[in-house]
Coordinates of C-alpha atoms in Angstrom, one line a residue:
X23 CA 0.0 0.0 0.0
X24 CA 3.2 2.6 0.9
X25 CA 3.8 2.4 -3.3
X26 CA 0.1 2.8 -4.3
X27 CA 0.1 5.9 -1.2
X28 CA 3.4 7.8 -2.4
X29 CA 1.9 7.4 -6.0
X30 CA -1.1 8.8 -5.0
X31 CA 0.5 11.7 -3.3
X32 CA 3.0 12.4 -6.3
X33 CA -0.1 12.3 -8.7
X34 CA -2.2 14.8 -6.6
X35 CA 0.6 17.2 -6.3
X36 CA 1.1 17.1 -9.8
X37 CA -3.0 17.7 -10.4
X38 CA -2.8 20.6 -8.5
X39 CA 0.3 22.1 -9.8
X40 CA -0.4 21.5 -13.0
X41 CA -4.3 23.1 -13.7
X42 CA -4.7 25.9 -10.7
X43 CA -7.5 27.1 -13.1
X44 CA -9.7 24.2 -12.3
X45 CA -8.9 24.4 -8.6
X46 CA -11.1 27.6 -9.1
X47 CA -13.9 25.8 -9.4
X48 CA -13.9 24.5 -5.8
X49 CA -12.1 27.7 -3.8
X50 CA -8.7 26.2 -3.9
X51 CA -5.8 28.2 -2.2
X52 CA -3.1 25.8 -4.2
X53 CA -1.4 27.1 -6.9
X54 CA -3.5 30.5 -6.0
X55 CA -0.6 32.8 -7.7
X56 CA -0.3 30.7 -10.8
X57 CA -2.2 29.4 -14.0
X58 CA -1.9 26.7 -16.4
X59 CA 0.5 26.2 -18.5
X60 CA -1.4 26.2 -22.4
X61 CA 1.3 26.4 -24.5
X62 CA 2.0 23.3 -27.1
X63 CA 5.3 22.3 -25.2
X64 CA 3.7 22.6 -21.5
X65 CA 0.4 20.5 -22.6
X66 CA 3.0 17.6 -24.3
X67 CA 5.5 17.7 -21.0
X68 CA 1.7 17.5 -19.1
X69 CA 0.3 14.6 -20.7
X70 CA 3.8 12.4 -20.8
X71 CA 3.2 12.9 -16.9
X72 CA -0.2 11.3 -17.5
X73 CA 1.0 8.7 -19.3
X74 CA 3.5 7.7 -16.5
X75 CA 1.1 7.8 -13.6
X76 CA -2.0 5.7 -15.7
X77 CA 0.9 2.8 -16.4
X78 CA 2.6 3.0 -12.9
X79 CA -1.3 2.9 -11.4
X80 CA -2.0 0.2 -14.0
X81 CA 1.5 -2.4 -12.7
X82 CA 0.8 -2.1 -8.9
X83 CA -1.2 -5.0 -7.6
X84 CA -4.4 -4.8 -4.9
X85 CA -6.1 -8.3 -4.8
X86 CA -8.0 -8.5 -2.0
X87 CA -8.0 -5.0 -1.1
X88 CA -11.3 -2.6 -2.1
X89 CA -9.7 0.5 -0.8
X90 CA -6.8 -0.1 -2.6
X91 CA -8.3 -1.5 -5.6
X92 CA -10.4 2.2 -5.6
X93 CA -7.3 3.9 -5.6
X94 CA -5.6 2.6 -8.1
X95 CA -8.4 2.2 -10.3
X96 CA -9.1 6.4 -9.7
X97 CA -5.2 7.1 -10.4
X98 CA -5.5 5.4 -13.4
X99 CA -8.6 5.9 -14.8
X100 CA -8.4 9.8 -14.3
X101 CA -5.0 10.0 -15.6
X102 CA -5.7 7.8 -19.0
X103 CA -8.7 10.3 -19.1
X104 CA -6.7 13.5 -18.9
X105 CA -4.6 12.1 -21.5
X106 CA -7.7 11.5 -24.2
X107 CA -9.3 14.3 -23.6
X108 CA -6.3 16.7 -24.0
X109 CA -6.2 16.7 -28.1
X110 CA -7.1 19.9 -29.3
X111 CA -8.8 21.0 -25.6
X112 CA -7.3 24.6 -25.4
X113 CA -8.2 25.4 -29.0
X114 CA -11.9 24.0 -28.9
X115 CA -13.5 23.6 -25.4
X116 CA -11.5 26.5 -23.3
X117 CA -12.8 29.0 -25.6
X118 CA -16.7 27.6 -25.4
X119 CA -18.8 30.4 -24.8
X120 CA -20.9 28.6 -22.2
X121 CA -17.8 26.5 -20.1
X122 CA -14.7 27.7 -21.5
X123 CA -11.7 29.7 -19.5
X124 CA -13.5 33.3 -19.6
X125 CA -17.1 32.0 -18.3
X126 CA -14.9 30.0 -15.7
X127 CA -13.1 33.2 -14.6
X128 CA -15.8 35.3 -14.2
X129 CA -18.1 32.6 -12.5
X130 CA -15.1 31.5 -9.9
X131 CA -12.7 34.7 -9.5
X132 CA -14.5 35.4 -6.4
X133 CA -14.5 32.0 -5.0
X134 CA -11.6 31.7 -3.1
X135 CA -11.0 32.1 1.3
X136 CA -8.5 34.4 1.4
X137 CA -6.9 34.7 4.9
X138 CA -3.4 35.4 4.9
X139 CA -1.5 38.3 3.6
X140 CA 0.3 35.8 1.4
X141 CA -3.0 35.0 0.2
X142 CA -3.8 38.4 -0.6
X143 CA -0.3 38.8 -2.4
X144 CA -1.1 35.6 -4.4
X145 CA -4.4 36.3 -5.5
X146 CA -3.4 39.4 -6.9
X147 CA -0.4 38.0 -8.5
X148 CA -3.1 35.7 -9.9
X149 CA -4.4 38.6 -11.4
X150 CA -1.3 39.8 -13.0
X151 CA -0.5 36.7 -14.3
X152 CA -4.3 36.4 -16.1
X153 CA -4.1 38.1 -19.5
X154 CA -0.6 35.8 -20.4
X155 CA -2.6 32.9 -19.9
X156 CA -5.2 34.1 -21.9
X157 CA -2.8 35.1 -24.4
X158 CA -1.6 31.5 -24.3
X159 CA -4.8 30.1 -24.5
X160 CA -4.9 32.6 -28.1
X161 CA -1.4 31.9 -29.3
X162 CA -2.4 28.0 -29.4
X163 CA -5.6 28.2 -30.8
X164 CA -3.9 30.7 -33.9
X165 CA -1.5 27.5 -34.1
X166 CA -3.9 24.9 -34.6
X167 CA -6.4 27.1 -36.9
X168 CA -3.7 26.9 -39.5
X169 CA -3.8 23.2 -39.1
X170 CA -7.3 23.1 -40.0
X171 CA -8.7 22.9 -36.3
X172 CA -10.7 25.8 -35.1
X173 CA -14.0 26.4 -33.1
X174 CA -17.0 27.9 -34.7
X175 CA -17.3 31.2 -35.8
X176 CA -20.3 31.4 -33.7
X177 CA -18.6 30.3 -30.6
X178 CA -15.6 32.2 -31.2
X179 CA -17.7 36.0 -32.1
X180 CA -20.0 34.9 -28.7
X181 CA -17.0 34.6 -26.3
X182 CA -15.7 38.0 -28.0
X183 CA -18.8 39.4 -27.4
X184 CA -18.8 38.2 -23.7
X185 CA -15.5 39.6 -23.0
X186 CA -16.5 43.0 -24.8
X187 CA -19.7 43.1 -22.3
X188 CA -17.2 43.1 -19.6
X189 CA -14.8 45.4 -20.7
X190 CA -17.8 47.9 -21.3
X191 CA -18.5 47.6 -17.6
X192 CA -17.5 50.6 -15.3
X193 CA -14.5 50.1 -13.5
X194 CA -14.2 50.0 -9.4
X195 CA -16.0 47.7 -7.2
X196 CA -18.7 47.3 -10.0
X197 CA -16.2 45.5 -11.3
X198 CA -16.8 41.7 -11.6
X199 CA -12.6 40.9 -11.1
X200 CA -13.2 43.0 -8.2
X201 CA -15.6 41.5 -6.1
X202 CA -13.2 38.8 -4.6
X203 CA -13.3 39.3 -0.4
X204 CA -9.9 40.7 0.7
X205 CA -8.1 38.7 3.3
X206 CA -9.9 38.4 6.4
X207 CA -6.7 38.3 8.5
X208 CA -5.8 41.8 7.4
X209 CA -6.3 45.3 8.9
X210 CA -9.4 47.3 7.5
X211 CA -6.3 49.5 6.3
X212 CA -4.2 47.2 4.5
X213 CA -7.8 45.8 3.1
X214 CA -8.5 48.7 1.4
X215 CA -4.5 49.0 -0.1
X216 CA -5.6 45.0 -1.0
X217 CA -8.7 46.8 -2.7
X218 CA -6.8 49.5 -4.0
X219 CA -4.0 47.3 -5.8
X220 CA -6.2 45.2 -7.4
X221 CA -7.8 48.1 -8.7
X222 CA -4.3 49.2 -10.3
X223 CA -4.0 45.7 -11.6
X224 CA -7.3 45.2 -13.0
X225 CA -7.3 48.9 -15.0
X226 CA -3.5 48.9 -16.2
X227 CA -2.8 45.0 -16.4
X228 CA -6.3 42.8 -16.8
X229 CA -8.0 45.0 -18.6
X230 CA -6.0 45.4 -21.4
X231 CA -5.2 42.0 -21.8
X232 CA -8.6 41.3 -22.2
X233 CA -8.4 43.8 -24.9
X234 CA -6.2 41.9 -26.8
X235 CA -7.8 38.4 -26.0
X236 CA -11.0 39.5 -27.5
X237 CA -9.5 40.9 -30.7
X238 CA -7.4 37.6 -31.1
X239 CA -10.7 35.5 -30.9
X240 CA -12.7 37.9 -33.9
X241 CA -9.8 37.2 -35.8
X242 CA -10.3 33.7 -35.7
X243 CA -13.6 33.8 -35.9
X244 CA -12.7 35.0 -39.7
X245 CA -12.2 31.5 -40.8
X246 CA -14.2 30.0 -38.0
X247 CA -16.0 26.7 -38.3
X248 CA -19.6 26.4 -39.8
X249 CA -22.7 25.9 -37.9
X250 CA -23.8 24.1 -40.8
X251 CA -20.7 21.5 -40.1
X252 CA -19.9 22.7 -35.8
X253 CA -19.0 19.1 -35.2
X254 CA -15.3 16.9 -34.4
X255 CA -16.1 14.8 -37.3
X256 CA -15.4 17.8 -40.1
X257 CA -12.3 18.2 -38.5
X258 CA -8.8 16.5 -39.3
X259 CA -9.0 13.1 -37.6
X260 CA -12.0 14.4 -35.7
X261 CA -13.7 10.9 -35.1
X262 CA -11.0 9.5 -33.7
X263 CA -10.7 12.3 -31.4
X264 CA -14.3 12.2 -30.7
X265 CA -14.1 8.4 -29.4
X266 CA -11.1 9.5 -27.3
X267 CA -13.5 12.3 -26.0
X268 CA -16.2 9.9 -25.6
X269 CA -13.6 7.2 -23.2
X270 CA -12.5 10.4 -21.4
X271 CA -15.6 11.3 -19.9
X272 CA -17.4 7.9 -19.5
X273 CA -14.3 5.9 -18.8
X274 CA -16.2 3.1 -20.6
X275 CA -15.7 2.3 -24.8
X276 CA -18.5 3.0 -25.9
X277 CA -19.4 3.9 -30.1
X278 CA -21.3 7.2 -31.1
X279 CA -23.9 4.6 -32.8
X280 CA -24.1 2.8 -29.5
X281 CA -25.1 5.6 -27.4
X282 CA -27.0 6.8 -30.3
X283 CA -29.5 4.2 -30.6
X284 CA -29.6 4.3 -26.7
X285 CA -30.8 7.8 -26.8
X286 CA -33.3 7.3 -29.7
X287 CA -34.9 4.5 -27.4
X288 CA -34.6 6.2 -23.8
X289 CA -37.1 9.1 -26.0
X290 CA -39.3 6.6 -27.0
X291 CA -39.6 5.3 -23.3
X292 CA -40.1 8.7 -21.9
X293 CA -42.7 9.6 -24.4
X294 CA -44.9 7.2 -23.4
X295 CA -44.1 7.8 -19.4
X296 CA -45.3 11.8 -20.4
X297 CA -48.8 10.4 -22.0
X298 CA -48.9 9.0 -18.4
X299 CA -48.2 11.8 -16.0
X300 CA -48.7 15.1 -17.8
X301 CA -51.7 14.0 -20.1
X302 CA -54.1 13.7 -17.3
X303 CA -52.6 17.4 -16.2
X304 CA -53.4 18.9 -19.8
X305 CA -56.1 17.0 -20.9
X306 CA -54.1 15.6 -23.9
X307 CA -52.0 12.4 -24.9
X308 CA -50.4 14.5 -28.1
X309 CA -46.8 14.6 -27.0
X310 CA -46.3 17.5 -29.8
X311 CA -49.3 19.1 -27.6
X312 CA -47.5 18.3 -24.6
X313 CA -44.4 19.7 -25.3
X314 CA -45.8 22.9 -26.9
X315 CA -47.8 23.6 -23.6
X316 CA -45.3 23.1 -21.1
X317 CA -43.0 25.0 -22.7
X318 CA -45.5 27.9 -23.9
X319 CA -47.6 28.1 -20.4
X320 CA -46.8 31.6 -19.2
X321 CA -47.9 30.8 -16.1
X322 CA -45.2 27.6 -15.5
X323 CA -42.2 30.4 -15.7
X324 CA -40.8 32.2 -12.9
X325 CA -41.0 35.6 -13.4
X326 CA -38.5 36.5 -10.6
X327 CA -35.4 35.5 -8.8
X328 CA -36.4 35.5 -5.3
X329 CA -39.1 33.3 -5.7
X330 CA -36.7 30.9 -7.3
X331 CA -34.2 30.7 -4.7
X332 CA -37.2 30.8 -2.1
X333 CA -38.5 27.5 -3.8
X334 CA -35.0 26.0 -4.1
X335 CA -34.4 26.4 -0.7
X336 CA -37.8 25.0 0.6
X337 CA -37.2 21.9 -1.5
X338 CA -33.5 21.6 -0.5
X339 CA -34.7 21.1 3.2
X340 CA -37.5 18.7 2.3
X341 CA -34.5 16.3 0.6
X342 CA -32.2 16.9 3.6
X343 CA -34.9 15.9 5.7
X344 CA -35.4 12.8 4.2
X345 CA -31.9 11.6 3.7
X346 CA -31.3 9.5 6.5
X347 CA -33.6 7.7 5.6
X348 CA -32.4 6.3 2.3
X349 CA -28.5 6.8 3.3
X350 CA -26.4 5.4 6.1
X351 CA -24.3 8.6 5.8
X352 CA -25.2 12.1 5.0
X353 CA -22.9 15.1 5.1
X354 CA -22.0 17.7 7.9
X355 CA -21.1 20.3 5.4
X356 CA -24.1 22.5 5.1
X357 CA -25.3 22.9 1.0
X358 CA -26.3 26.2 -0.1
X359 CA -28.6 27.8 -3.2
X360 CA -27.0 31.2 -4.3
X361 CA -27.8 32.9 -7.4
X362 CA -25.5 33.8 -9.6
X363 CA -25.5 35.8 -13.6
X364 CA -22.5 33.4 -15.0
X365 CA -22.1 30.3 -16.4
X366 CA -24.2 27.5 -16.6
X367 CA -28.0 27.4 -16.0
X368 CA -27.7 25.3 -13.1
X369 CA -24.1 23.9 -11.2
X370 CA -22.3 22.8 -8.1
X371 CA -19.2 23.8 -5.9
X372 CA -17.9 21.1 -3.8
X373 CA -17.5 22.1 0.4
X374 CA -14.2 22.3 1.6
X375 CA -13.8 20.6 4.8
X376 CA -9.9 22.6 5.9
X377 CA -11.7 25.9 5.0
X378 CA -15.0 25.8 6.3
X379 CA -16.2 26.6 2.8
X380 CA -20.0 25.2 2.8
X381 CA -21.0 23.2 -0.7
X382 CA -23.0 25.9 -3.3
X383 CA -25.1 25.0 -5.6
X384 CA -25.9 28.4 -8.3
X385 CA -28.8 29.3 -9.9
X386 CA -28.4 31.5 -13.4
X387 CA -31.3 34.3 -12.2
X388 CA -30.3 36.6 -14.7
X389 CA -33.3 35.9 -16.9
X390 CA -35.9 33.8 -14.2
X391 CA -38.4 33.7 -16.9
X392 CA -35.8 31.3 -18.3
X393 CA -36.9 28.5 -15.6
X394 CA -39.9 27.0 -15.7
X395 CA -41.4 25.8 -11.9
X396 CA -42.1 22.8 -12.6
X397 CA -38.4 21.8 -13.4
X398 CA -36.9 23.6 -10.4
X399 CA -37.5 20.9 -7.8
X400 CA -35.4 18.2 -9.9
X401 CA -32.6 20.2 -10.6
X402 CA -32.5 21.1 -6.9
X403 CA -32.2 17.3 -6.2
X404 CA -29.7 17.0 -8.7
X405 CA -27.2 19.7 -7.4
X406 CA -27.8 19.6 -4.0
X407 CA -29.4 16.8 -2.0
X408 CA -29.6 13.9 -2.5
X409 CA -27.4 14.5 -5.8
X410 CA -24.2 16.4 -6.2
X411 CA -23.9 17.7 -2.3
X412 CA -24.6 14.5 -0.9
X413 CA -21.8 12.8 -3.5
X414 CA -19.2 15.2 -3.0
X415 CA -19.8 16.6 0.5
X416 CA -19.4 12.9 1.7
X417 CA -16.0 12.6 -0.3
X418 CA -14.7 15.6 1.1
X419 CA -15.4 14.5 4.4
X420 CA -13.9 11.2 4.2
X421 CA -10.4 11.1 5.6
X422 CA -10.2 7.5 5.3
X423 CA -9.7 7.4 1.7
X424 CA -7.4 9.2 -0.1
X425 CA -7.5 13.2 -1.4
X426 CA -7.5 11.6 -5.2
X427 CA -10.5 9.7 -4.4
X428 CA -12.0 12.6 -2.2
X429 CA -11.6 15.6 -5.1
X430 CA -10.7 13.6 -8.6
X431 CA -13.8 11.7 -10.4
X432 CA -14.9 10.8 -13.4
X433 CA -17.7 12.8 -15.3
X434 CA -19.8 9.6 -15.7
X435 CA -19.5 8.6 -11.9
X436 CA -20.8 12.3 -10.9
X437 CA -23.1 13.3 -12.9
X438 CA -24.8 9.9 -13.7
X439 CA -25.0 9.7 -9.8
X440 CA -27.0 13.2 -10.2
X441 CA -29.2 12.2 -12.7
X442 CA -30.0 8.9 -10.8
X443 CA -31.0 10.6 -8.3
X444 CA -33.4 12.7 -9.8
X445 CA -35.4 9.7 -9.8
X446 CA -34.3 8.3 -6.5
X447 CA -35.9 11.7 -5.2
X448 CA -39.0 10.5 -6.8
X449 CA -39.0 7.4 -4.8
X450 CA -38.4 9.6 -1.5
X451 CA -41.5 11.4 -2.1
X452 CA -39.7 14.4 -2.6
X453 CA -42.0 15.8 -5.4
X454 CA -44.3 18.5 -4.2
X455 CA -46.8 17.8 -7.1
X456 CA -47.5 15.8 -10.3
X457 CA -46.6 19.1 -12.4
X458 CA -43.1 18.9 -10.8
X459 CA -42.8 15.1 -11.5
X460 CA -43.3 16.2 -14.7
X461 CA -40.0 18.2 -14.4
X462 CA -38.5 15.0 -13.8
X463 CA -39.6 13.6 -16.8
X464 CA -38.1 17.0 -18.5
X465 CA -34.7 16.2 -17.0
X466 CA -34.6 13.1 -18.4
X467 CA -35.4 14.3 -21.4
X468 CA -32.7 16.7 -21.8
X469 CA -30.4 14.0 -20.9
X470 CA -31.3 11.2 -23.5
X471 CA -31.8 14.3 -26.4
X472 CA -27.8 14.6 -25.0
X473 CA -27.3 11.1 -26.2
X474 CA -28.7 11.7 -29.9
X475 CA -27.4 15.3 -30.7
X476 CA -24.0 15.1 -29.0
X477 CA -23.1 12.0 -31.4
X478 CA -25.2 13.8 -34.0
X479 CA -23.1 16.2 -34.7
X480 CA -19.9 15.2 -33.4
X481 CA -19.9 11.4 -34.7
X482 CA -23.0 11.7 -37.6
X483 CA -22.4 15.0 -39.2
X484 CA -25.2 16.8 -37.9
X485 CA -25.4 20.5 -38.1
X486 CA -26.6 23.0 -35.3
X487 CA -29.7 23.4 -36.6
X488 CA -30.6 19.9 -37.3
X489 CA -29.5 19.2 -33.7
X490 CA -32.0 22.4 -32.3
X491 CA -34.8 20.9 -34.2
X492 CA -34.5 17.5 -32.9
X493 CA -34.6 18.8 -29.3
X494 CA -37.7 20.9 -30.3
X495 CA -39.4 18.1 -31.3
X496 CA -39.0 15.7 -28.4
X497 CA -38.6 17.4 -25.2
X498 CA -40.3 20.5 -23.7
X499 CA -37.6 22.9 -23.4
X500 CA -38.1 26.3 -25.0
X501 CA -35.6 27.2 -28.4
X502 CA -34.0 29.6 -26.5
X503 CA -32.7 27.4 -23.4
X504 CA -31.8 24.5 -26.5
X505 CA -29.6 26.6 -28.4
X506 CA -27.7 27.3 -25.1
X507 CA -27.7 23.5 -24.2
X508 CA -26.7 22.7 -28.0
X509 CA -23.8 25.6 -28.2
X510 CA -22.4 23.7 -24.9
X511 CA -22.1 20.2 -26.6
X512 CA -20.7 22.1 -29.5
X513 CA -17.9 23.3 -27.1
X514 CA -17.5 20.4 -24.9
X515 CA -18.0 17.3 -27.1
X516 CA -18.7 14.0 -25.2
X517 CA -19.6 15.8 -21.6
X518 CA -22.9 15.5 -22.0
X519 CA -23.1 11.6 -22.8
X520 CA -22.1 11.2 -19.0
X521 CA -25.4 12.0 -17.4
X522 CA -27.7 9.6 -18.9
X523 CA -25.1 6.7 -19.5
X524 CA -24.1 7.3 -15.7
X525 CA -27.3 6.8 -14.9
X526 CA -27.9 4.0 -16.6
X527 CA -25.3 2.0 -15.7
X528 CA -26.0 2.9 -12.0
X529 CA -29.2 1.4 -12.4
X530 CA -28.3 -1.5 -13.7
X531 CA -25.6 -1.8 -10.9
X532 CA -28.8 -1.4 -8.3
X533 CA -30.9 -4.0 -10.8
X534 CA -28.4 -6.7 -9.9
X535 CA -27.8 -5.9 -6.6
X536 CA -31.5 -6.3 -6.1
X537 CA -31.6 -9.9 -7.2
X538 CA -29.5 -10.8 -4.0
X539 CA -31.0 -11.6 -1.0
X540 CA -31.2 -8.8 2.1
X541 CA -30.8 -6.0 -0.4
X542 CA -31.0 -2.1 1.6
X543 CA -31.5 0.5 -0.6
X544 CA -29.1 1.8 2.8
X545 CA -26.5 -0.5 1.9
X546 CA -26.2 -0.3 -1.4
X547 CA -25.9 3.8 -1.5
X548 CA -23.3 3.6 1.1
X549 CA -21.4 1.1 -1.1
X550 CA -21.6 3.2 -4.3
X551 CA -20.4 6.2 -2.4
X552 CA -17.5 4.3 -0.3
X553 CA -14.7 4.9 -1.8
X554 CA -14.9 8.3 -3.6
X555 CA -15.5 9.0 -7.2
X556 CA -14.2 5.5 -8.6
X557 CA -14.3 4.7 -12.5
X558 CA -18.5 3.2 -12.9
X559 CA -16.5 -0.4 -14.1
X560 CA -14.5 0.2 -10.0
X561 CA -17.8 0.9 -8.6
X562 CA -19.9 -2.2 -9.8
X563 CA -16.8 -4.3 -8.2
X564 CA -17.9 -2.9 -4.9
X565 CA -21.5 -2.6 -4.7
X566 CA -21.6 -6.3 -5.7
X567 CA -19.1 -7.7 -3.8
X568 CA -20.1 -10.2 -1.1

């Protein structure tokens, strides 16, 4: 175990080091001052490293031993993973309008527990250091647009036009870079020369980076990708990168026909489950007449954020209530709803245990007429409790496994585990009302369109349009929310496949384990959740051992 333990520590030193951006994510002090290293040589010397811990992980031997076994399997799962999903990542995903590096900086830049002076020095060296990685980021994607790889125009003009609506904003403590907390260990004086030199930094340094990021991106927006053809397949070699994307996130070889087919027949399943449920609400079994009403109903749409947060709170302590009785463990870190006007629609940030910082899950309220009501109590369930909190709150907390296992996971393991128990909270009773059962069945929805339009257009050739349309014509989202849902897959190929294939094999994990005599729905949980956020292939190995 003292081999598989120093590996472990060597390989979550070199995490950290290597990709401080995504420690933004969860409030991270590590690698505060610093960013990530873009450049063609840094991402090669990167992924060797990769290579080296996946193989050293994959020779060490743990027969007999589930904690072990866990932790080997994590190492080299996530490694392999970072290694497939690396091809052409700055030059595509980081500069996604919806999840690339500018949406991630101005959804996280005020994230962090700042304490120390040295924290105060390293944040805004942090700050100093932000438009050379963006330049980076730039510099690499110029490089591989004369290769033949580049995002679409679309994507490319959007995040411009993003990073122009910030630079239009006035400076000061308006400022969105600004609105990081100084150092709490400070005096109110040297607070406000914290406050003061980030303002210098921000005006003189930050902001004229940001300048020049967003005039790099129009110009290669010039000979930006199609919408007509926005998928990995029109690229050089782009299905085999798309299968590599595919492994990365799942951590299970799978085809883009496979998953395909599976979403084409999850639709047909949940077509029939809406006839059941909403038709007997709206006096119809049309699912065209369905869709059109639950997405048209003026009167199913929030028309402010208060209310929102209000609701998502009143059905976060309902679930947290329940828990105990469907888990033999259930976190200590307290989970949050906070709204929020970047990124995502809907997303989590993990607790941190050392810090005291509480789980958060963040609602986009900028537009509340964007969220219907009756699909706010699922989502709620999905980031918080029993979902995403309860998953990650419960790693962090666990000292007896390893910080890989506690704060690495693969996409399929997390967010399959979300969606699963979206309909676990439907077994709890957590639903309010059949309307917001129906916003189950709208969940799902999304997920399994995911599994048609993802592969559609990076695997079948399909073009944004033909991948809009589809989701218009079998789920009840609104064309609005769809082309922001269909401009993410464009930018983050394969991501979206985790959800509903997570789920699914999760299911199928509980399925079997249900055959065996004394099954606990108790048991079975705590199992899945054991040993951290394990490759879904590690995972079945432990909820079905005897």
């Amino acid at each position: 175990m003292t081999q598989l333990t120093d590996l472990a520590d060597e390989y979550y030193d070199f995490a950290l080091t290597s990709s401080p951006m995504s420690l933004m994510w969860g409030g991270k002090l590590e690698g505060l001052a610093t960013w990530d290293d873009f450049s063609a040589e840094g991402t090669a010397a990167q992924l060797e490293r990769c290579r080296s811990f996946a193989d050293r992980a994959a020779a060490i031997h743990t027969e007999g031993d589930p904690q072990a076994t866990a932790l080997r399997d994590t190492i080299q799962a996530t490694a392999a993973s970072a290694v497939r999903r690396e091809q052409w990542k700055t030059a595509l995903e980081h500069l996604n309008p919806k999840m690339g590096a500018f949406e991630m900086v101005m959804s996280f830049i005020d994230n962090f527990p700042l304490a120390s002076a040295q924290h105060g020095e390293d944040y805004l060296e942090k700050l100093r250091g932000m438009p050379g990685a963006f330049a980076q980021i730039a510099q690499v994607a110029t490089e591989e647009a004369e290769r033949g790889v580049v995002a679409p125009a679309s994507h490319l003009t959007a995040t411009a036009d993003s990073v122009a609506a910030y630079l239009a904003t006035p400076e000061g403590e308006g400022d969105r870079l600004a609105a990081q907390a100084a150092p709490t260990e400070l005096s109110a004086e040297a607070q406000d020369a914290w406050r003061a030199e980030r303002a210098r930094i921000i005006a003189d340094v930050v902001r004229p980076g940001f300048a020049e990021f967003e005039q790099a991106l129009r110009a290669l927006a010039e000979r930006g990708m199609s919408d007509d053809q926005p998928g990995l397949v029109h690229l050089p070699g782009g299905a085999e990168v798309y299968r590599d994307r595919i492994f990365s996130h799942l951590l299970l070889e799978r085809t883009a026909e496979e998953i395909h087919q599976i979403g084409l027949d999850t639709i047909a399943t949940l077509e029939d489950e809406y006839r059941e449920i909403a038709g007997p609400l709206l006096g119809t079994d049309d699912i065209s007449e369905i869709y059109t009403r639950l997405r048209e109903d003026a009167s199913l749409k929030y028309t402010d954020a208060d209310t929102l947060i209000a609701d998502a709170k009143v059905a976060l302590a309902k679930a947290e209530a329940a828990a105990p009785e469907w888990f033999a463990t259930v976190p200590v870190s307290p989970c949050l709803a906070e709204a929020t006007d970047f990124g995502a629609m809907a997303y989590y940030s993990s607790p941190d245990p050392e810090t005291g910082k509480p789980g958060k899950f963040f609602f986009k309220t900028s537009h509340p007429e964007a969220w219907s009501t009756y699909e706010l109590e699922a989502i709620v369930y999905h980031e918080g409790i029993p979902g995403h909190h309860l998953h990650l709150a419960l790693n962090a907390e666990n000292t007896a496994i390893h910080k890989v296992q506690r704060e690495f996971h693969s996409t399929a393991y997390a967010e399959g585990w979300g969606l699963y128990t979206e309909r676990l909270a439907d077994e709890m009773g957590l639903y309010s009302s059949q309307l917001s059962r129906v916003g189950m069945l709208s969940a799902d929805s999304l997920r399994a369109c995911r599994l048609v339009v993802d592969t559609g257009m990076h695997g079948l050739g399909w073009s944004r349009e033909q991948a809009i349309q589809y989701m218009l014509d079998h789920s009840p989202m609104d064309r609005g929310h769809i082309e922001q849902e269909i401009d993410r897959y464009i930018g983050l190929p394969g991501q979206a496949l985790s959800y509903m294939i997570g789920r699914l094999e999760i299911l199928d994990m509980r399925r079997e384990a249900q055959q065996r005599e004394g099954f606990d729905i108790r048991d079975f949980h705590d199992r899945f959740l054991r040993y951290g956020s394990v490759p879904l292939s590690t995972a079945r190995q432990q909820v079905l051992a005897d």
